[in-house]
């Protein structure tokens, strides 16, 4: 059980907040950040919203007040000590802030984490987490409801809905239950338009994204004696040719699991500096443990790792072989 009373006290007692989320943010990351900001705004608190990554173009509609800033070492040098509280949303390891990590760790201000992943790192003063939640946005919904701290109007309902919809794979992953659908029903009653939110997030892609998916599918391979692993590889060359960006790869890895017999899906994405691996699994295969072998983490069935300064080609075979141990 999350101690919502404690979270409420922290909000009431303080005035200035810095809200941040993880690198390459998804809709739950931005959704929970915006929902939290909207609550603070209703309570007349001040907030800065700063992230390592730029907000992906399909999520910009959530940032209605255009509050999110992309981190800049020069401009934001002082910000970690100018606020009363730093709030980490939808992640629990400081490395996920990338260039913001240094300033975060050095800051003497109160640091809190609100999240639904396993194994939080010991770098926060207070952790409000529970892995039974479908999304960080879902935690915030429960918090606002239980604390009665502010009204849940459309400005909160839309980002919360976006976070829940995407983190549940549009209401099909494990945490989708009747309770969650009751919450969704309430959000719709408040005025959320599900067609519109889905369309903005998934069906307004740049042409380059569809072409990149083509490249990813072309690279698809099966691996292992029983062909239970499927993997895809995207190189920097692919991104350059199509003028595509990392966030365009969101959800591609799921195609690996759509193949018969496949129980682990892996996508290798070459970055400008190093590479990223996304892991997905079916049943109780703990790909978060596999990701942790490479310094990453995540959920039982969806996890990832980023290996900076490493060459992707040196690792593909090794990671595939390591994955075999989890079948
Ligand atoms: P995705 O593959 O969609 O980027 O991420 C899937 C899940 O894995 C997300 O819940 C995310 O939090 C987690 N994840 C992805 N990359 C990393 C990483 O580099 N480190 C950690 N700790 N978790 C990650
Ligand atoms: Mn999440």
Tab-separated table of C-alpha atoms and ligand atoms in Angstrom:
chain	number	residue	atom	x	y	z
A	1	UNK	CA	0.000	0.000	0.000
A	2	UNK	CA	1.322	3.390	-0.924
A	3	UNK	CA	1.354	5.937	1.881
A	4	UNK	CA	-0.772	8.574	0.152
A	5	UNK	CA	-1.067	10.588	3.392
A	6	UNK	CA	2.677	11.085	3.389
A	7	UNK	CA	2.642	12.171	-0.263
A	8	UNK	CA	-0.168	14.594	0.498
A	9	UNK	CA	1.836	16.092	3.374
A	10	UNK	CA	4.864	16.609	1.159
A	11	UNK	CA	2.733	18.444	-1.377
A	12	UNK	CA	0.962	20.604	1.182
A	13	UNK	CA	4.115	21.562	3.078
A	14	UNK	CA	6.180	22.604	0.053
A	15	UNK	CA	5.830	25.258	-2.615
A	16	UNK	CA	8.318	24.636	-5.453
A	17	UNK	CA	8.508	21.384	-7.351
A	18	UNK	CA	10.706	19.990	-10.098
A	19	UNK	CA	8.950	17.194	-11.999
A	20	UNK	CA	10.945	14.889	-14.213
A	21	UNK	CA	10.632	11.577	-16.011
A	22	UNK	CA	12.798	9.037	-17.829
A	23	UNK	CA	14.777	9.201	-21.060
A	24	UNK	CA	12.741	8.558	-24.228
A	25	UNK	CA	9.484	9.189	-22.368
A	26	UNK	CA	6.327	7.271	-23.198
A	27	UNK	CA	2.735	8.363	-22.638
A	28	UNK	CA	2.721	7.201	-19.012
A	29	UNK	CA	5.885	9.182	-18.344
A	30	UNK	CA	4.530	12.403	-19.868
A	31	UNK	CA	0.966	11.653	-18.721
A	32	UNK	CA	1.941	11.227	-15.071
A	33	UNK	CA	4.194	14.294	-15.220
A	34	UNK	CA	1.407	16.447	-16.660
A	35	UNK	CA	-1.249	15.043	-14.316
A	36	UNK	CA	0.966	15.839	-11.316
A	37	UNK	CA	1.620	19.327	-12.683
A	38	UNK	CA	-2.115	19.936	-13.097
A	39	UNK	CA	-2.709	19.012	-9.448
A	40	UNK	CA	0.043	21.369	-8.306
A	41	UNK	CA	-1.399	24.128	-10.463
A	42	UNK	CA	-4.811	23.723	-8.833
A	43	UNK	CA	-3.115	24.021	-5.445
A	44	UNK	CA	-1.260	27.205	-6.474
A	45	UNK	CA	2.135	25.534	-6.265
A	46	UNK	CA	5.008	26.370	-8.563
A	47	UNK	CA	6.490	23.740	-10.811
A	48	UNK	CA	9.194	23.229	-13.389
A	49	UNK	CA	8.913	20.263	-15.739
A	50	UNK	CA	12.321	19.267	-17.116
A	51	UNK	CA	13.285	16.059	-18.929
A	52	UNK	CA	16.448	14.698	-20.484
A	53	UNK	CA	14.639	13.961	-23.759
A	54	UNK	CA	12.453	16.145	-25.863
A	55	UNK	CA	8.763	15.185	-25.686
A	56	UNK	CA	7.966	12.859	-28.632
A	57	UNK	CA	5.805	14.690	-31.198
A	58	UNK	CA	2.789	12.410	-30.674
A	59	UNK	CA	2.698	13.239	-26.944
A	60	UNK	CA	3.018	17.017	-27.193
A	61	UNK	CA	-0.775	17.404	-27.053
A	62	UNK	CA	-0.649	16.310	-23.393
A	63	UNK	CA	1.514	19.296	-22.487
A	64	UNK	CA	-1.321	21.791	-22.879
A	65	UNK	CA	0.493	24.648	-21.107
A	66	UNK	CA	3.750	23.957	-22.964
A	67	UNK	CA	5.521	23.562	-19.621
A	68	UNK	CA	7.989	20.789	-20.422
A	69	UNK	CA	11.570	21.918	-21.018
A	70	UNK	CA	14.363	19.837	-22.485
A	71	UNK	CA	17.283	19.698	-20.075
A	72	UNK	CA	20.167	22.037	-20.841
A	73	UNK	CA	23.214	21.842	-18.573
A	74	UNK	CA	23.865	25.605	-18.770
A	75	UNK	CA	20.304	26.884	-18.423
A	76	UNK	CA	19.288	24.408	-15.730
A	77	UNK	CA	22.459	24.410	-13.622
A	78	UNK	CA	20.778	25.861	-10.521
A	79	UNK	CA	17.348	24.340	-10.849
A	80	UNK	CA	18.001	21.239	-8.721
A	81	UNK	CA	18.613	23.444	-5.700
A	82	UNK	CA	16.070	26.161	-6.459
A	83	UNK	CA	13.071	23.933	-5.764
A	84	UNK	CA	11.855	22.360	-2.515
A	85	UNK	CA	11.065	18.912	-3.908
A	86	UNK	CA	12.253	16.883	-6.903
A	87	UNK	CA	9.664	14.399	-8.127
A	88	UNK	CA	10.780	11.431	-10.246
A	89	UNK	CA	7.838	9.998	-12.165
A	90	UNK	CA	7.608	6.592	-13.856
A	91	UNK	CA	11.206	5.509	-13.130
A	92	UNK	CA	13.156	4.491	-10.064
A	93	UNK	CA	16.843	4.511	-11.042
A	94	UNK	CA	18.706	7.778	-11.388
A	95	UNK	CA	20.591	6.587	-14.493
A	96	UNK	CA	17.301	6.861	-16.394
A	97	UNK	CA	17.651	10.655	-16.190
A	98	UNK	CA	20.907	10.443	-18.172
A	99	UNK	CA	22.365	13.990	-18.286
A	100	UNK	CA	20.171	15.148	-15.407
A	101	UNK	CA	21.490	12.475	-13.054
A	102	UNK	CA	24.510	14.435	-11.824
A	103	UNK	CA	22.523	17.501	-10.778
A	104	UNK	CA	19.855	15.316	-9.218
A	105	UNK	CA	22.304	13.322	-7.101
A	106	UNK	CA	24.126	16.478	-5.967
A	107	UNK	CA	20.946	18.276	-4.958
A	108	UNK	CA	20.267	18.584	-1.241
A	109	UNK	CA	16.519	19.015	-1.739
A	110	UNK	CA	13.835	16.455	-0.943
A	111	UNK	CA	13.702	13.707	-3.580
A	112	UNK	CA	10.639	11.573	-4.096
A	113	UNK	CA	9.813	8.816	-6.547
A	114	UNK	CA	6.348	7.840	-7.786
A	115	UNK	CA	6.517	4.691	-9.870
A	116	UNK	CA	5.308	1.162	-10.653
A	117	UNK	CA	8.574	-0.674	-11.424
A	118	UNK	CA	10.470	-3.194	-9.289
A	119	UNK	CA	13.741	-2.693	-7.381
A	120	UNK	CA	13.956	1.045	-6.732
A	121	UNK	CA	17.425	2.450	-6.267
A	122	UNK	CA	18.336	3.925	-2.912
A	123	UNK	CA	18.649	7.528	-4.128
A	124	UNK	CA	15.288	8.936	-3.021
A	125	UNK	CA	14.123	10.271	0.354
A	126	UNK	CA	10.665	8.780	-0.155
A	127	UNK	CA	9.448	6.171	-2.593
A	128	UNK	CA	5.760	5.884	-3.446
A	129	UNK	CA	5.639	2.731	-5.534
A	130	UNK	CA	3.606	-0.379	-6.093
A	131	UNK	CA	4.187	-2.829	-8.930
A	132	UNK	CA	0.529	-3.839	-8.869
A	133	UNK	CA	-0.406	-0.600	-10.594
A	134	UNK	CA	-0.875	-0.642	-14.358
A	135	UNK	CA	0.742	2.762	-14.768
A	136	UNK	CA	2.218	5.637	-12.796
A	137	UNK	CA	-0.756	7.692	-14.006
A	138	UNK	CA	-2.997	5.091	-12.358
A	139	UNK	CA	-1.198	5.670	-9.018
A	140	UNK	CA	-1.807	9.404	-9.367
A	141	UNK	CA	-5.488	8.816	-10.082
A	142	UNK	CA	-5.847	6.778	-6.868
A	143	UNK	CA	-3.877	9.356	-4.943
A	144	UNK	CA	-6.051	12.281	-6.044
A	145	UNK	CA	-9.189	10.281	-5.338
A	146	UNK	CA	-8.121	9.069	-1.906
A	147	UNK	CA	-6.518	12.294	-0.747
A	148	UNK	CA	-9.352	14.381	-2.194
A	149	UNK	CA	-6.638	16.938	-2.832
A	150	UNK	CA	-8.028	18.361	-6.075
A	151	UNK	CA	-10.812	17.922	-8.556
A	152	UNK	CA	-10.231	15.416	-11.355
A	153	UNK	CA	-11.279	17.438	-14.357
A	154	UNK	CA	-10.406	16.991	-18.014
A	155	UNK	CA	-6.939	18.529	-17.541
A	156	UNK	CA	-6.065	15.617	-15.244
A	157	UNK	CA	-8.273	12.938	-16.796
A	158	UNK	CA	-6.726	13.108	-20.295
A	159	UNK	CA	-3.080	12.575	-19.231
A	160	UNK	CA	-4.121	9.875	-16.735
A	161	UNK	CA	-6.118	8.095	-19.431
A	162	UNK	CA	-3.227	8.351	-21.904
A	163	UNK	CA	-0.834	6.780	-19.376
A	164	UNK	CA	-3.180	3.931	-18.496
A	165	UNK	CA	-4.179	3.224	-22.094
A	166	UNK	CA	-0.610	2.958	-23.349
A	167	UNK	CA	0.936	1.131	-20.375
A	168	UNK	CA	-1.783	-1.538	-20.601
A	169	UNK	CA	-1.207	-1.975	-24.351
A	170	UNK	CA	-4.646	-0.441	-24.956
A	171	UNK	CA	-6.302	-2.443	-22.168
A	172	UNK	CA	-4.970	-5.920	-22.828
A	173	UNK	CA	-1.928	-6.484	-20.578
A	174	UNK	CA	-1.970	-8.306	-17.260
A	175	UNK	CA	-2.986	-5.387	-15.035
A	176	UNK	CA	-6.176	-4.846	-17.023
A	177	UNK	CA	-8.989	-5.811	-14.663
A	178	UNK	CA	-12.480	-4.710	-13.759
A	179	UNK	CA	-11.173	-2.107	-11.285
A	180	UNK	CA	-9.121	-0.515	-14.021
A	181	UNK	CA	-12.095	-0.459	-16.354
A	182	UNK	CA	-14.144	1.259	-13.607
A	183	UNK	CA	-11.507	3.980	-13.437
A	184	UNK	CA	-11.512	4.237	-17.219
A	185	UNK	CA	-15.290	4.590	-17.135
A	186	UNK	CA	-14.954	7.491	-14.691
A	187	UNK	CA	-12.395	9.153	-16.925
A	188	UNK	CA	-14.766	8.837	-19.892
A	189	UNK	CA	-17.582	10.286	-17.791
A	190	UNK	CA	-15.386	13.300	-17.101
A	191	UNK	CA	-15.144	13.787	-20.851
A	192	UNK	CA	-12.100	11.912	-22.138
A	193	UNK	CA	-12.620	10.942	-25.767
A	194	UNK	CA	-10.934	7.532	-26.241
A	195	UNK	CA	-10.921	7.677	-30.053
A	196	UNK	CA	-9.255	11.055	-29.987
A	197	UNK	CA	-6.553	10.106	-27.463
A	198	UNK	CA	-5.759	6.875	-29.324
A	199	UNK	CA	-5.659	8.656	-32.658
A	200	UNK	CA	-3.296	11.351	-31.393
A	201	UNK	CA	-0.886	8.865	-29.826
A	202	UNK	CA	-0.884	6.025	-32.367
A	203	UNK	CA	-2.481	7.167	-35.611
A	204	UNK	CA	-0.820	10.489	-36.385
A	205	UNK	CA	2.633	9.086	-37.057
A	206	UNK	CA	5.155	10.610	-39.357
A	207	UNK	CA	5.585	8.744	-42.647
A	208	UNK	CA	9.091	7.869	-41.464
A	209	UNK	CA	7.697	5.803	-38.599
A	210	UNK	CA	5.717	3.505	-40.903
A	211	UNK	CA	8.777	3.109	-43.135
A	212	UNK	CA	10.961	2.382	-40.100
A	213	UNK	CA	8.520	-0.339	-39.035
A	214	UNK	CA	9.095	-1.841	-42.474
A	215	UNK	CA	12.842	-1.908	-41.816
A	216	UNK	CA	12.315	-3.430	-38.381
A	217	UNK	CA	10.061	-6.179	-39.757
A	218	UNK	CA	12.520	-6.848	-42.572
A	219	UNK	CA	15.227	-7.461	-39.962
A	220	UNK	CA	13.066	-9.911	-37.973
A	221	UNK	CA	14.778	-13.238	-37.168
A	222	UNK	CA	13.955	-16.294	-35.094
A	223	UNK	CA	16.510	-17.683	-32.657
A	224	UNK	CA	17.033	-20.751	-30.465
A	225	UNK	CA	16.561	-24.500	-30.927
A	226	UNK	CA	12.765	-24.169	-30.687
A	227	UNK	CA	12.612	-20.727	-32.359
A	228	UNK	CA	11.091	-19.244	-29.211
A	229	UNK	CA	12.983	-15.972	-29.484
A	230	UNK	CA	12.279	-13.370	-32.159
A	231	UNK	CA	14.431	-10.283	-32.589
A	232	UNK	CA	14.745	-7.174	-34.702
A	233	UNK	CA	17.639	-4.816	-35.308
A	234	UNK	CA	17.570	-1.135	-36.257
A	235	UNK	CA	20.796	0.657	-37.080
A	236	UNK	CA	21.729	4.331	-37.123
A	237	UNK	CA	21.888	3.971	-40.890
A	238	UNK	CA	18.150	3.038	-40.906
A	239	UNK	CA	17.301	6.123	-38.843
A	240	UNK	CA	19.400	8.397	-41.040
A	241	UNK	CA	17.979	7.080	-44.302
A	242	UNK	CA	14.395	7.590	-43.164
A	243	UNK	CA	14.929	10.668	-41.028
A	244	UNK	CA	13.349	8.715	-38.163
A	245	UNK	CA	13.878	9.116	-34.409
A	246	UNK	CA	14.167	6.747	-31.468
A	247	UNK	CA	10.642	7.338	-30.192
A	248	UNK	CA	9.324	6.152	-33.583
A	249	UNK	CA	10.260	2.597	-32.483
A	250	UNK	CA	7.678	2.587	-29.679
A	251	UNK	CA	5.621	-0.680	-29.773
A	252	UNK	CA	7.642	-2.242	-32.661
A	253	UNK	CA	9.039	-4.946	-30.373
A	254	UNK	CA	5.515	-6.257	-29.773
A	255	UNK	CA	5.493	-7.695	-33.300
A	256	UNK	CA	8.070	-10.247	-32.125
A	257	UNK	CA	5.527	-11.734	-29.725
A	258	UNK	CA	2.844	-11.998	-32.404
A	259	UNK	CA	4.624	-15.003	-33.956
A	260	UNK	CA	3.587	-18.554	-33.008
A	261	UNK	CA	5.756	-20.246	-30.356
A	262	UNK	CA	7.722	-17.069	-29.662
A	263	UNK	CA	7.936	-16.288	-25.944
A	264	UNK	CA	10.697	-13.693	-25.872
A	265	UNK	CA	10.893	-10.688	-28.200
A	266	UNK	CA	13.979	-8.510	-28.400
A	267	UNK	CA	14.651	-5.313	-30.307
A	268	UNK	CA	18.145	-3.913	-30.683
A	269	UNK	CA	18.288	-0.203	-31.479
A	270	UNK	CA	21.568	1.440	-32.296
A	271	UNK	CA	21.867	4.893	-30.723
A	272	UNK	CA	24.253	7.699	-31.608
A	273	UNK	CA	26.293	6.607	-28.617
A	274	UNK	CA	25.825	2.932	-27.789
A	275	UNK	CA	22.591	1.023	-28.135
A	276	UNK	CA	19.285	0.161	-26.498
A	277	UNK	CA	17.633	-3.231	-26.081
A	278	UNK	CA	13.909	-3.729	-25.514
A	279	UNK	CA	12.738	-7.044	-24.106
A	280	UNK	CA	9.215	-8.453	-24.118
A	281	UNK	CA	7.990	-11.847	-22.906
A	282	UNK	CA	4.914	-13.986	-22.487
A	283	UNK	CA	3.817	-15.775	-19.308
A	284	UNK	CA	6.161	-15.658	-16.342
A	285	UNK	CA	9.456	-15.201	-18.170
A	286	UNK	CA	11.181	-12.435	-16.183
A	287	UNK	CA	12.801	-10.308	-18.869
A	288	UNK	CA	13.395	-7.600	-16.255
A	289	UNK	CA	16.042	-9.962	-14.802
A	290	UNK	CA	17.560	-10.387	-18.253
A	291	UNK	CA	17.613	-6.594	-18.685
A	292	UNK	CA	19.177	-6.243	-15.236
A	293	UNK	CA	22.123	-8.370	-16.409
A	294	UNK	CA	22.902	-5.411	-18.658
A	295	UNK	CA	22.227	-2.656	-16.140
A	296	UNK	CA	18.591	-2.174	-17.189
A	297	UNK	CA	15.261	-3.127	-15.661
A	298	UNK	CA	11.523	-2.783	-16.051
A	299	UNK	CA	8.599	-5.140	-15.630
A	300	UNK	CA	8.330	-8.937	-15.721
A	301	UNK	CA	7.072	-8.927	-19.332
A	302	UNK	CA	8.479	-5.618	-20.613
A	303	UNK	CA	11.927	-4.320	-19.864
A	304	UNK	CA	14.890	-2.593	-21.409
A	305	UNK	CA	18.513	-1.595	-21.054
A	306	UNK	CA	20.742	1.096	-22.503
A	307	UNK	CA	24.394	0.400	-23.034
A	308	UNK	CA	26.228	3.630	-23.673
A	309	UNK	CA	29.643	3.656	-25.362
A	310	UNK	CA	29.173	0.031	-26.497
A	311	UNK	CA	28.996	-1.385	-30.017
A	312	UNK	CA	25.666	-3.115	-30.686
A	313	UNK	CA	27.162	-5.734	-33.012
A	314	UNK	CA	29.494	-6.963	-30.269
A	315	UNK	CA	26.510	-7.823	-28.070
A	316	UNK	CA	23.671	-9.182	-30.208
A	317	UNK	CA	24.722	-12.846	-30.186
A	318	UNK	CA	25.670	-12.726	-26.521
A	319	UNK	CA	22.341	-11.227	-25.452
A	320	UNK	CA	20.374	-13.746	-27.556
A	321	UNK	CA	22.265	-16.619	-25.955
A	322	UNK	CA	21.702	-15.153	-22.505
A	323	UNK	CA	17.980	-14.938	-23.296
A	324	UNK	CA	17.875	-18.701	-23.957
A	325	UNK	CA	18.509	-19.268	-20.222
A	326	UNK	CA	15.153	-17.662	-19.423
A	327	UNK	CA	12.971	-19.906	-21.567
B	1	LIG	P1	10.771	0.001	-23.653
B	1	LIG	O1	11.338	-1.260	-24.185
B	1	LIG	O2	9.366	0.209	-24.104
B	1	LIG	O3	11.647	1.186	-23.835
B	1	LIG	O4	10.704	-0.178	-22.091
B	1	LIG	C1	9.959	-1.217	-21.504
B	1	LIG	C2	10.075	-1.137	-20.015
B	1	LIG	O5	11.424	-1.319	-19.622
B	1	LIG	C3	9.651	0.207	-19.458
B	1	LIG	O6	8.753	-0.050	-18.406
B	1	LIG	C4	10.894	0.842	-18.928
B	1	LIG	O7	10.665	1.404	-17.704
B	1	LIG	C5	11.892	-0.284	-18.800
B	1	LIG	N1	13.184	0.155	-19.315
B	1	LIG	C6	13.498	0.441	-20.601
B	1	LIG	N2	14.793	0.815	-20.722
B	1	LIG	C7	15.314	0.768	-19.477
B	1	LIG	C8	16.616	1.061	-18.927
B	1	LIG	O8	17.556	1.434	-19.629
B	1	LIG	N3	16.764	0.900	-17.578
B	1	LIG	C9	15.735	0.486	-16.778
B	1	LIG	N4	15.980	0.352	-15.459
B	1	LIG	N5	14.515	0.205	-17.255
B	1	LIG	C10	14.288	0.343	-18.582
B	2	LIG	MN1	4.777	3.470	-16.757
